[in-house]
Amino acid sequence: RKFKDEYNPNFNDEGVKSAVKSWEDYAAREADIVREQVIDADVEEILKEDSESSGINWAEFESGEEGSDTDILYNFEAYLPGFLRVFMHDKVTAVRLWLIQNGILADSGASGSESQVVKAAREAAE
């Protein structure tokens, strides 16, 4: 904006003229865009603390057990809406079982210390 205000129209520099014209075009486009207002209820829903029913169940992490890499996927499911959580859980379980059946992924069924998330996923698959 300062560049446009201090611009001397008598100065015959094509670079300056094109920069000023581009700025005017940009400002006109931005003026036409209607910004969507953020609803306070949406912000409060996002900032709500995690609990067992929504978000990550932090009590599970406070037990001191180290999780595996697959736990990250199940923690991701916790942030999805209910219908999408069930859909994603079923698809991840089906792909994991297919990988195990075809010998691509090792079956970790013999491990003694599993997190609750992995146990729940295995029970859901069976």
CSV table of N, CA and C in Angstrom, one decimal:
chain,number,residue,atom,x,y,z
A,1,ARG,N,0.8,-1.2,0.0
A,1,ARG,CA,0.0,0.0,0.0
A,1,ARG,C,0.9,1.3,0.0
A,2,LYS,N,1.9,1.2,0.8
A,2,LYS,CA,2.8,2.4,0.9
A,2,LYS,C,3.5,2.6,-0.5
A,3,PHE,N,3.8,1.5,-1.2
A,3,PHE,CA,4.4,1.6,-2.5
A,3,PHE,C,3.5,2.3,-3.5
A,4,LYS,N,2.2,2.0,-3.4
A,4,LYS,CA,1.2,2.6,-4.3
A,4,LYS,C,1.0,4.1,-4.0
A,5,ASP,N,1.0,4.4,-2.7
A,5,ASP,CA,0.8,5.8,-2.3
A,5,ASP,C,2.0,6.7,-2.7
A,6,GLU,N,3.2,6.2,-2.6
A,6,GLU,CA,4.4,6.9,-3.0
A,6,GLU,C,4.8,6.8,-4.4
A,7,TYR,N,4.0,6.1,-5.2
A,7,TYR,CA,4.2,5.9,-6.6
A,7,TYR,C,4.1,7.2,-7.4
A,8,ASN,N,5.0,7.5,-8.3
A,8,ASN,CA,5.0,8.7,-9.1
A,8,ASN,C,4.5,8.3,-10.5
A,9,PRO,N,3.2,8.7,-10.9
A,9,PRO,CA,2.7,8.2,-12.2
A,9,PRO,C,3.5,8.8,-13.3
A,10,ASN,N,4.3,9.8,-13.1
A,10,ASN,CA,5.1,10.4,-14.2
A,10,ASN,C,6.3,9.6,-14.5
A,11,PHE,N,6.7,8.8,-13.5
A,11,PHE,CA,7.9,7.9,-13.7
A,11,PHE,C,7.6,6.8,-14.6
A,12,ASN,N,8.3,6.6,-15.6
A,12,ASN,CA,8.0,5.6,-16.7
A,12,ASN,C,8.7,4.3,-16.5
A,13,ASP,N,8.6,3.6,-15.4
A,13,ASP,CA,9.2,2.3,-15.2
A,13,ASP,C,8.1,1.3,-15.3
A,14,GLU,N,8.3,0.3,-16.2
A,14,GLU,CA,7.3,-0.7,-16.4
A,14,GLU,C,7.2,-1.6,-15.3
A,15,GLY,N,8.3,-1.9,-14.6
A,15,GLY,CA,8.2,-2.8,-13.4
A,15,GLY,C,7.4,-2.2,-12.3
A,16,VAL,N,7.6,-0.9,-12.0
A,16,VAL,CA,6.8,-0.3,-11.0
A,16,VAL,C,5.3,-0.2,-11.4
A,17,LYS,N,5.0,0.1,-12.6
A,17,LYS,CA,3.6,0.2,-13.1
A,17,LYS,C,3.0,-1.2,-13.0
A,18,SER,N,3.7,-2.3,-13.4
A,18,SER,CA,3.0,-3.6,-13.3
A,18,SER,C,2.9,-4.0,-11.8
A,19,ALA,N,3.8,-3.6,-10.9
A,19,ALA,CA,3.7,-3.9,-9.5
A,19,ALA,C,2.5,-3.2,-8.9
A,20,VAL,N,2.3,-2.0,-9.2
A,20,VAL,CA,1.1,-1.2,-8.7
A,20,VAL,C,-0.2,-1.8,-9.2
A,21,LYS,N,-0.2,-2.2,-10.5
A,21,LYS,CA,-1.4,-2.8,-11.1
A,21,LYS,C,-1.7,-4.1,-10.4
A,22,SER,N,-0.7,-4.9,-10.2
A,22,SER,CA,-0.9,-6.2,-9.6
A,22,SER,C,-1.4,-6.0,-8.2
A,23,TRP,N,-0.9,-5.0,-7.5
A,23,TRP,CA,-1.4,-4.8,-6.1
A,23,TRP,C,-2.8,-4.3,-6.1
A,24,GLU,N,-3.2,-3.5,-7.0
A,24,GLU,CA,-4.6,-3.1,-7.1
A,24,GLU,C,-5.5,-4.3,-7.5
A,25,ASP,N,-5.1,-5.2,-8.3
A,25,ASP,CA,-5.9,-6.4,-8.7
A,25,ASP,C,-6.0,-7.3,-7.4
A,26,TYR,N,-4.9,-7.5,-6.7
A,26,TYR,CA,-4.9,-8.3,-5.5
A,26,TYR,C,-5.9,-7.7,-4.5
A,27,ALA,N,-5.8,-6.4,-4.2
A,27,ALA,CA,-6.6,-5.7,-3.2
A,27,ALA,C,-8.1,-5.8,-3.6
A,28,ALA,N,-8.4,-5.8,-4.9
A,28,ALA,CA,-9.8,-5.9,-5.3
A,28,ALA,C,-10.3,-7.3,-5.1
A,29,ARG,N,-9.5,-8.3,-5.4
A,29,ARG,CA,-9.9,-9.7,-5.2
A,29,ARG,C,-10.1,-10.0,-3.7
A,30,GLU,N,-9.2,-9.5,-2.8
A,30,GLU,CA,-9.3,-9.7,-1.4
A,30,GLU,C,-10.5,-9.0,-0.8
A,31,ALA,N,-10.9,-7.9,-1.4
A,31,ALA,CA,-12.1,-7.2,-0.9
A,31,ALA,C,-13.4,-8.0,-1.2
A,32,ASP,N,-13.4,-8.8,-2.3
A,32,ASP,CA,-14.5,-9.5,-2.7
A,32,ASP,C,-14.7,-10.8,-1.8
A,33,ILE,N,-13.7,-11.3,-1.2
A,33,ILE,CA,-13.7,-12.5,-0.5
A,33,ILE,C,-14.4,-12.3,0.9
A,34,VAL,N,-15.4,-13.1,1.2
A,34,VAL,CA,-16.1,-13.0,2.4
A,34,VAL,C,-15.5,-14.0,3.4
A,35,ARG,N,-15.0,-13.5,4.5
A,35,ARG,CA,-14.4,-14.4,5.5
A,35,ARG,C,-15.4,-15.1,6.4
A,36,GLU,N,-15.2,-16.4,6.6
A,36,GLU,CA,-16.1,-17.1,7.4
A,36,GLU,C,-15.9,-16.9,8.9
A,37,GLN,N,-16.9,-16.6,9.6
A,37,GLN,CA,-16.8,-16.3,11.0
A,37,GLN,C,-16.7,-17.6,11.8
A,38,VAL,N,-15.8,-17.6,12.8
A,38,VAL,CA,-15.6,-18.7,13.6
A,38,VAL,C,-16.5,-18.7,14.8
A,39,ILE,N,-17.3,-19.8,15.0
A,39,ILE,CA,-18.2,-19.8,16.1
A,39,ILE,C,-17.5,-20.2,17.4
A,40,ASP,N,-17.8,-19.6,18.5
A,40,ASP,CA,-17.2,-19.8,19.7
A,40,ASP,C,-17.4,-21.3,20.2
A,41,ALA,N,-18.6,-21.9,19.9
A,41,ALA,CA,-18.8,-23.2,20.3
A,41,ALA,C,-17.9,-24.2,19.6
A,42,ASP,N,-17.5,-23.9,18.4
A,42,ASP,CA,-16.6,-24.8,17.6
A,42,ASP,C,-15.2,-24.7,18.3
A,43,VAL,N,-14.8,-23.5,18.7
A,43,VAL,CA,-13.5,-23.4,19.3
A,43,VAL,C,-13.4,-24.1,20.6
A,44,GLU,N,-14.5,-23.9,21.4
A,44,GLU,CA,-14.6,-24.6,22.7
A,44,GLU,C,-14.6,-26.1,22.6
A,45,GLU,N,-15.2,-26.6,21.5
A,45,GLU,CA,-15.2,-28.1,21.3
A,45,GLU,C,-13.8,-28.6,21.0
A,46,ILE,N,-13.1,-27.8,20.3
A,46,ILE,CA,-11.7,-28.2,20.0
A,46,ILE,C,-10.8,-28.1,21.2
A,47,LEU,N,-11.0,-27.1,22.0
A,47,LEU,CA,-10.2,-26.9,23.2
A,47,LEU,C,-10.6,-27.7,24.4
A,48,LYS,N,-11.7,-28.5,24.3
A,48,LYS,CA,-12.1,-29.3,25.4
A,48,LYS,C,-11.1,-30.3,25.7
A,49,GLU,N,-11.0,-30.6,27.0
A,49,GLU,CA,-9.9,-31.5,27.5
A,49,GLU,C,-10.3,-32.9,27.1
A,50,ASP,N,-9.2,-33.7,26.9
A,50,ASP,CA,-9.4,-35.1,26.5
A,50,ASP,C,-10.0,-35.9,27.6
A,51,SER,N,-10.8,-36.9,27.3
A,51,SER,CA,-11.3,-37.8,28.3
A,51,SER,C,-11.4,-39.2,27.7
A,52,GLU,N,-12.0,-40.1,28.5
A,52,GLU,CA,-12.1,-41.5,27.9
A,52,GLU,C,-13.0,-41.6,26.7
A,53,SER,N,-14.0,-40.7,26.7
A,53,SER,CA,-15.0,-40.7,25.6
A,53,SER,C,-14.6,-39.9,24.4
A,54,SER,N,-13.8,-38.9,24.6
A,54,SER,CA,-13.4,-38.0,23.5
A,54,SER,C,-11.9,-37.7,23.6
A,55,GLY,N,-11.2,-37.8,22.5
A,55,GLY,CA,-9.8,-37.5,22.5
A,55,GLY,C,-9.0,-38.6,23.0
A,56,ILE,N,-7.8,-38.4,23.5
A,56,ILE,CA,-6.9,-39.4,23.9
A,56,ILE,C,-7.1,-39.7,25.4
A,57,ASN,N,-7.2,-41.0,25.8
A,57,ASN,CA,-7.3,-41.4,27.2
A,57,ASN,C,-6.0,-41.3,27.8
A,58,TRP,N,-5.7,-40.3,28.5
A,58,TRP,CA,-4.3,-40.0,29.0
A,58,TRP,C,-4.0,-41.0,30.2
A,59,ALA,N,-5.0,-41.6,30.8
A,59,ALA,CA,-4.8,-42.5,31.9
A,59,ALA,C,-4.0,-43.7,31.4
A,60,GLU,N,-4.2,-44.1,30.2
A,60,GLU,CA,-3.5,-45.2,29.6
A,60,GLU,C,-2.0,-44.9,29.4
A,61,PHE,N,-1.7,-43.7,29.1
A,61,PHE,CA,-0.3,-43.3,29.0
A,61,PHE,C,0.4,-43.1,30.3
A,62,GLU,N,-0.3,-42.8,31.3
A,62,GLU,CA,0.3,-42.6,32.6
A,62,GLU,C,0.7,-43.9,33.3
A,63,SER,N,0.3,-45.0,32.8
A,63,SER,CA,0.6,-46.3,33.3
A,63,SER,C,2.1,-46.6,33.2
A,64,GLY,N,2.8,-45.9,32.3
A,64,GLY,CA,4.2,-46.1,32.1
A,64,GLY,C,4.6,-47.1,31.1
A,65,GLU,N,3.6,-47.7,30.4
A,65,GLU,CA,3.9,-48.7,29.4
A,65,GLU,C,4.3,-48.0,28.1
A,66,GLU,N,5.3,-48.5,27.5
A,66,GLU,CA,5.8,-48.0,26.2
A,66,GLU,C,4.8,-48.6,25.1
A,67,GLY,N,4.3,-47.7,24.2
A,67,GLY,CA,3.5,-48.2,23.2
A,67,GLY,C,4.3,-48.5,21.9
A,68,SER,N,3.7,-49.2,21.0
A,68,SER,CA,4.3,-49.5,19.8
A,68,SER,C,4.0,-48.5,18.7
A,69,ASP,N,4.5,-48.6,17.5
A,69,ASP,CA,4.2,-47.7,16.5
A,69,ASP,C,2.8,-47.8,16.0
A,70,THR,N,2.2,-49.0,16.2
A,70,THR,CA,0.8,-49.1,15.7
A,70,THR,C,-0.2,-48.4,16.7
A,71,ASP,N,0.2,-48.1,17.9
A,71,ASP,CA,-0.6,-47.4,18.8
A,71,ASP,C,-0.9,-46.0,18.3
A,72,ILE,N,0.0,-45.4,17.5
A,72,ILE,CA,-0.2,-44.1,17.0
A,72,ILE,C,-1.5,-44.1,16.1
A,73,LEU,N,-1.7,-45.1,15.3
A,73,LEU,CA,-2.9,-45.2,14.5
A,73,LEU,C,-4.1,-45.2,15.3
A,74,TYR,N,-4.1,-46.0,16.4
A,74,TYR,CA,-5.3,-46.1,17.2
A,74,TYR,C,-5.6,-44.8,18.0
A,75,ASN,N,-4.5,-44.1,18.3
A,75,ASN,CA,-4.7,-42.8,19.0
A,75,ASN,C,-5.3,-41.8,18.0
A,76,PHE,N,-4.9,-41.9,16.7
A,76,PHE,CA,-5.5,-41.0,15.7
A,76,PHE,C,-7.0,-41.3,15.6
A,77,GLU,N,-7.4,-42.5,15.7
A,77,GLU,CA,-8.8,-42.8,15.7
A,77,GLU,C,-9.6,-42.1,16.8
A,78,ALA,N,-9.0,-41.9,17.9
A,78,ALA,CA,-9.7,-41.2,19.0
A,78,ALA,C,-10.2,-39.8,18.7
A,79,TYR,N,-9.6,-39.2,17.7
A,79,TYR,CA,-10.0,-37.8,17.3
A,79,TYR,C,-11.0,-37.8,16.2
A,80,LEU,N,-11.4,-38.9,15.7
A,80,LEU,CA,-12.3,-38.9,14.6
A,80,LEU,C,-13.8,-39.0,15.2
A,81,PRO,N,-14.8,-38.5,14.4
A,81,PRO,CA,-16.1,-38.7,14.8
A,81,PRO,C,-16.5,-40.2,14.9
A,82,GLY,N,-17.5,-40.5,15.7
A,82,GLY,CA,-17.9,-41.9,15.9
A,82,GLY,C,-18.0,-42.8,14.7
A,83,PHE,N,-18.8,-42.3,13.7
A,83,PHE,CA,-19.1,-43.1,12.5
A,83,PHE,C,-17.8,-43.3,11.7
A,84,LEU,N,-16.9,-42.3,11.7
A,84,LEU,CA,-15.7,-42.4,11.0
A,84,LEU,C,-14.6,-43.3,11.7
A,85,ARG,N,-14.7,-43.2,13.1
A,85,ARG,CA,-13.8,-44.0,13.9
A,85,ARG,C,-14.1,-45.5,13.7
A,86,VAL,N,-15.3,-45.9,13.7
A,86,VAL,CA,-15.7,-47.3,13.4
A,86,VAL,C,-15.2,-47.7,12.0
A,87,PHE,N,-15.5,-46.9,11.0
A,87,PHE,CA,-15.1,-47.2,9.6
A,87,PHE,C,-13.6,-47.4,9.5
A,88,MET,N,-12.8,-46.4,10.1
A,88,MET,CA,-11.3,-46.5,10.0
A,88,MET,C,-10.8,-47.7,10.8
A,89,HIS,N,-11.4,-47.9,11.9
A,89,HIS,CA,-10.9,-49.1,12.7
A,89,HIS,C,-11.1,-50.4,12.0
A,90,ASP,N,-12.2,-50.5,11.4
A,90,ASP,CA,-12.5,-51.8,10.6
A,90,ASP,C,-11.5,-51.9,9.4
A,91,LYS,N,-11.3,-50.8,8.7
A,91,LYS,CA,-10.4,-50.8,7.5
A,91,LYS,C,-8.9,-51.1,7.9
A,92,VAL,N,-8.5,-50.5,9.0
A,92,VAL,CA,-7.1,-50.7,9.5
A,92,VAL,C,-6.9,-52.1,9.9
A,93,THR,N,-7.9,-52.7,10.6
A,93,THR,CA,-7.9,-54.0,11.1
A,93,THR,C,-7.9,-55.0,9.9
A,94,ALA,N,-8.7,-54.7,8.9
A,94,ALA,CA,-8.8,-55.6,7.8
A,94,ALA,C,-7.5,-55.6,7.0
A,95,VAL,N,-6.9,-54.5,6.8
A,95,VAL,CA,-5.6,-54.4,6.1
A,95,VAL,C,-4.5,-55.1,6.9
A,96,ARG,N,-4.5,-54.9,8.2
A,96,ARG,CA,-3.5,-55.5,9.0
A,96,ARG,C,-3.6,-57.0,9.0
A,97,LEU,N,-4.8,-57.5,9.0
A,97,LEU,CA,-5.0,-59.0,8.9
A,97,LEU,C,-4.6,-59.5,7.6
A,98,TRP,N,-4.9,-58.8,6.5
A,98,TRP,CA,-4.5,-59.2,5.2
A,98,TRP,C,-3.0,-59.3,5.1
A,99,LEU,N,-2.3,-58.3,5.6
A,99,LEU,CA,-0.9,-58.3,5.6
A,99,LEU,C,-0.3,-59.4,6.4
A,100,ILE,N,-0.9,-59.8,7.5
A,100,ILE,CA,-0.4,-60.9,8.3
A,100,ILE,C,-0.7,-62.2,7.6
A,101,GLN,N,-1.9,-62.4,7.0
A,101,GLN,CA,-2.2,-63.6,6.2
A,101,GLN,C,-1.3,-63.8,5.0
A,102,ASN,N,-0.9,-62.7,4.4
A,102,ASN,CA,0.0,-62.9,3.2
A,102,ASN,C,1.5,-62.8,3.6
A,103,GLY,N,1.8,-62.9,4.8
A,103,GLY,CA,3.2,-63.0,5.2
A,103,GLY,C,4.0,-61.7,5.1
A,104,ILE,N,3.3,-60.6,4.9
A,104,ILE,CA,4.0,-59.3,4.8
A,104,ILE,C,4.3,-58.7,6.1
A,105,LEU,N,3.4,-58.9,7.1
A,105,LEU,CA,3.6,-58.3,8.4
A,105,LEU,C,3.6,-59.5,9.4
A,106,ALA,N,4.5,-59.4,10.4
A,106,ALA,CA,4.6,-60.5,11.4
A,106,ALA,C,3.5,-60.4,12.4
A,107,ASP,N,3.0,-61.5,12.8
A,107,ASP,CA,1.9,-61.5,13.8
A,107,ASP,C,2.5,-61.4,15.1
A,108,SER,N,2.1,-60.4,15.9
A,108,SER,CA,2.7,-60.1,17.2
A,108,SER,C,1.8,-60.7,18.3
A,109,GLY,N,1.1,-61.8,18.0
A,109,GLY,CA,0.2,-62.4,18.9
A,109,GLY,C,0.8,-63.0,20.1
A,110,ALA,N,2.1,-63.4,20.0
A,110,ALA,CA,2.8,-64.1,21.1
A,110,ALA,C,3.5,-63.1,22.1
A,111,SER,N,3.4,-61.9,21.8
A,111,SER,CA,4.1,-60.9,22.8
A,111,SER,C,3.3,-60.9,24.1
A,112,GLY,N,4.1,-60.8,25.2
A,112,GLY,CA,3.5,-60.8,26.5
A,112,GLY,C,2.9,-59.5,27.0
A,113,SER,N,3.6,-58.4,26.7
A,113,SER,CA,3.2,-57.1,27.2
A,113,SER,C,2.6,-56.3,26.1
A,114,GLU,N,1.3,-56.2,25.9
A,114,GLU,CA,0.7,-55.4,24.9
A,114,GLU,C,-0.1,-54.3,25.5
A,115,SER,N,-0.2,-53.2,24.8
A,115,SER,CA,-1.0,-52.1,25.4
A,115,SER,C,-2.5,-52.5,25.3
A,116,GLN,N,-3.3,-51.8,26.0
A,116,GLN,CA,-4.8,-52.1,26.0
A,116,GLN,C,-5.4,-51.8,24.6
A,117,VAL,N,-4.8,-50.8,23.9
A,117,VAL,CA,-5.3,-50.5,22.5
A,117,VAL,C,-5.1,-51.7,21.6
A,118,VAL,N,-3.9,-52.3,21.6
A,118,VAL,CA,-3.6,-53.4,20.7
A,118,VAL,C,-4.5,-54.6,21.1
A,119,LYS,N,-4.6,-54.8,22.4
A,119,LYS,CA,-5.5,-56.0,22.8
A,119,LYS,C,-6.9,-55.8,22.3
A,120,ALA,N,-7.4,-54.5,22.4
A,120,ALA,CA,-8.8,-54.3,22.0
A,120,ALA,C,-8.9,-54.4,20.4
A,121,ALA,N,-7.9,-54.0,19.7
A,121,ALA,CA,-7.9,-54.2,18.2
A,121,ALA,C,-7.9,-55.6,17.9
A,122,ARG,N,-7.1,-56.4,18.6
A,122,ARG,CA,-7.0,-57.9,18.2
A,122,ARG,C,-8.3,-58.6,18.6
A,123,GLU,N,-9.0,-58.2,19.7
A,123,GLU,CA,-10.2,-58.8,20.0
A,123,GLU,C,-11.3,-58.4,19.0
A,124,ALA,N,-11.3,-57.2,18.5
A,124,ALA,CA,-12.2,-56.7,17.5
A,124,ALA,C,-12.0,-57.5,16.2
A,125,ALA,N,-10.8,-57.8,15.9
A,125,ALA,CA,-10.5,-58.5,14.6
A,125,ALA,C,-11.0,-60.0,14.7
A,126,GLU,N,-10.9,-60.6,15.9
A,126,GLU,CA,-11.3,-62.0,16.0
A,126,GLU,C,-12.8,-62.1,16.2
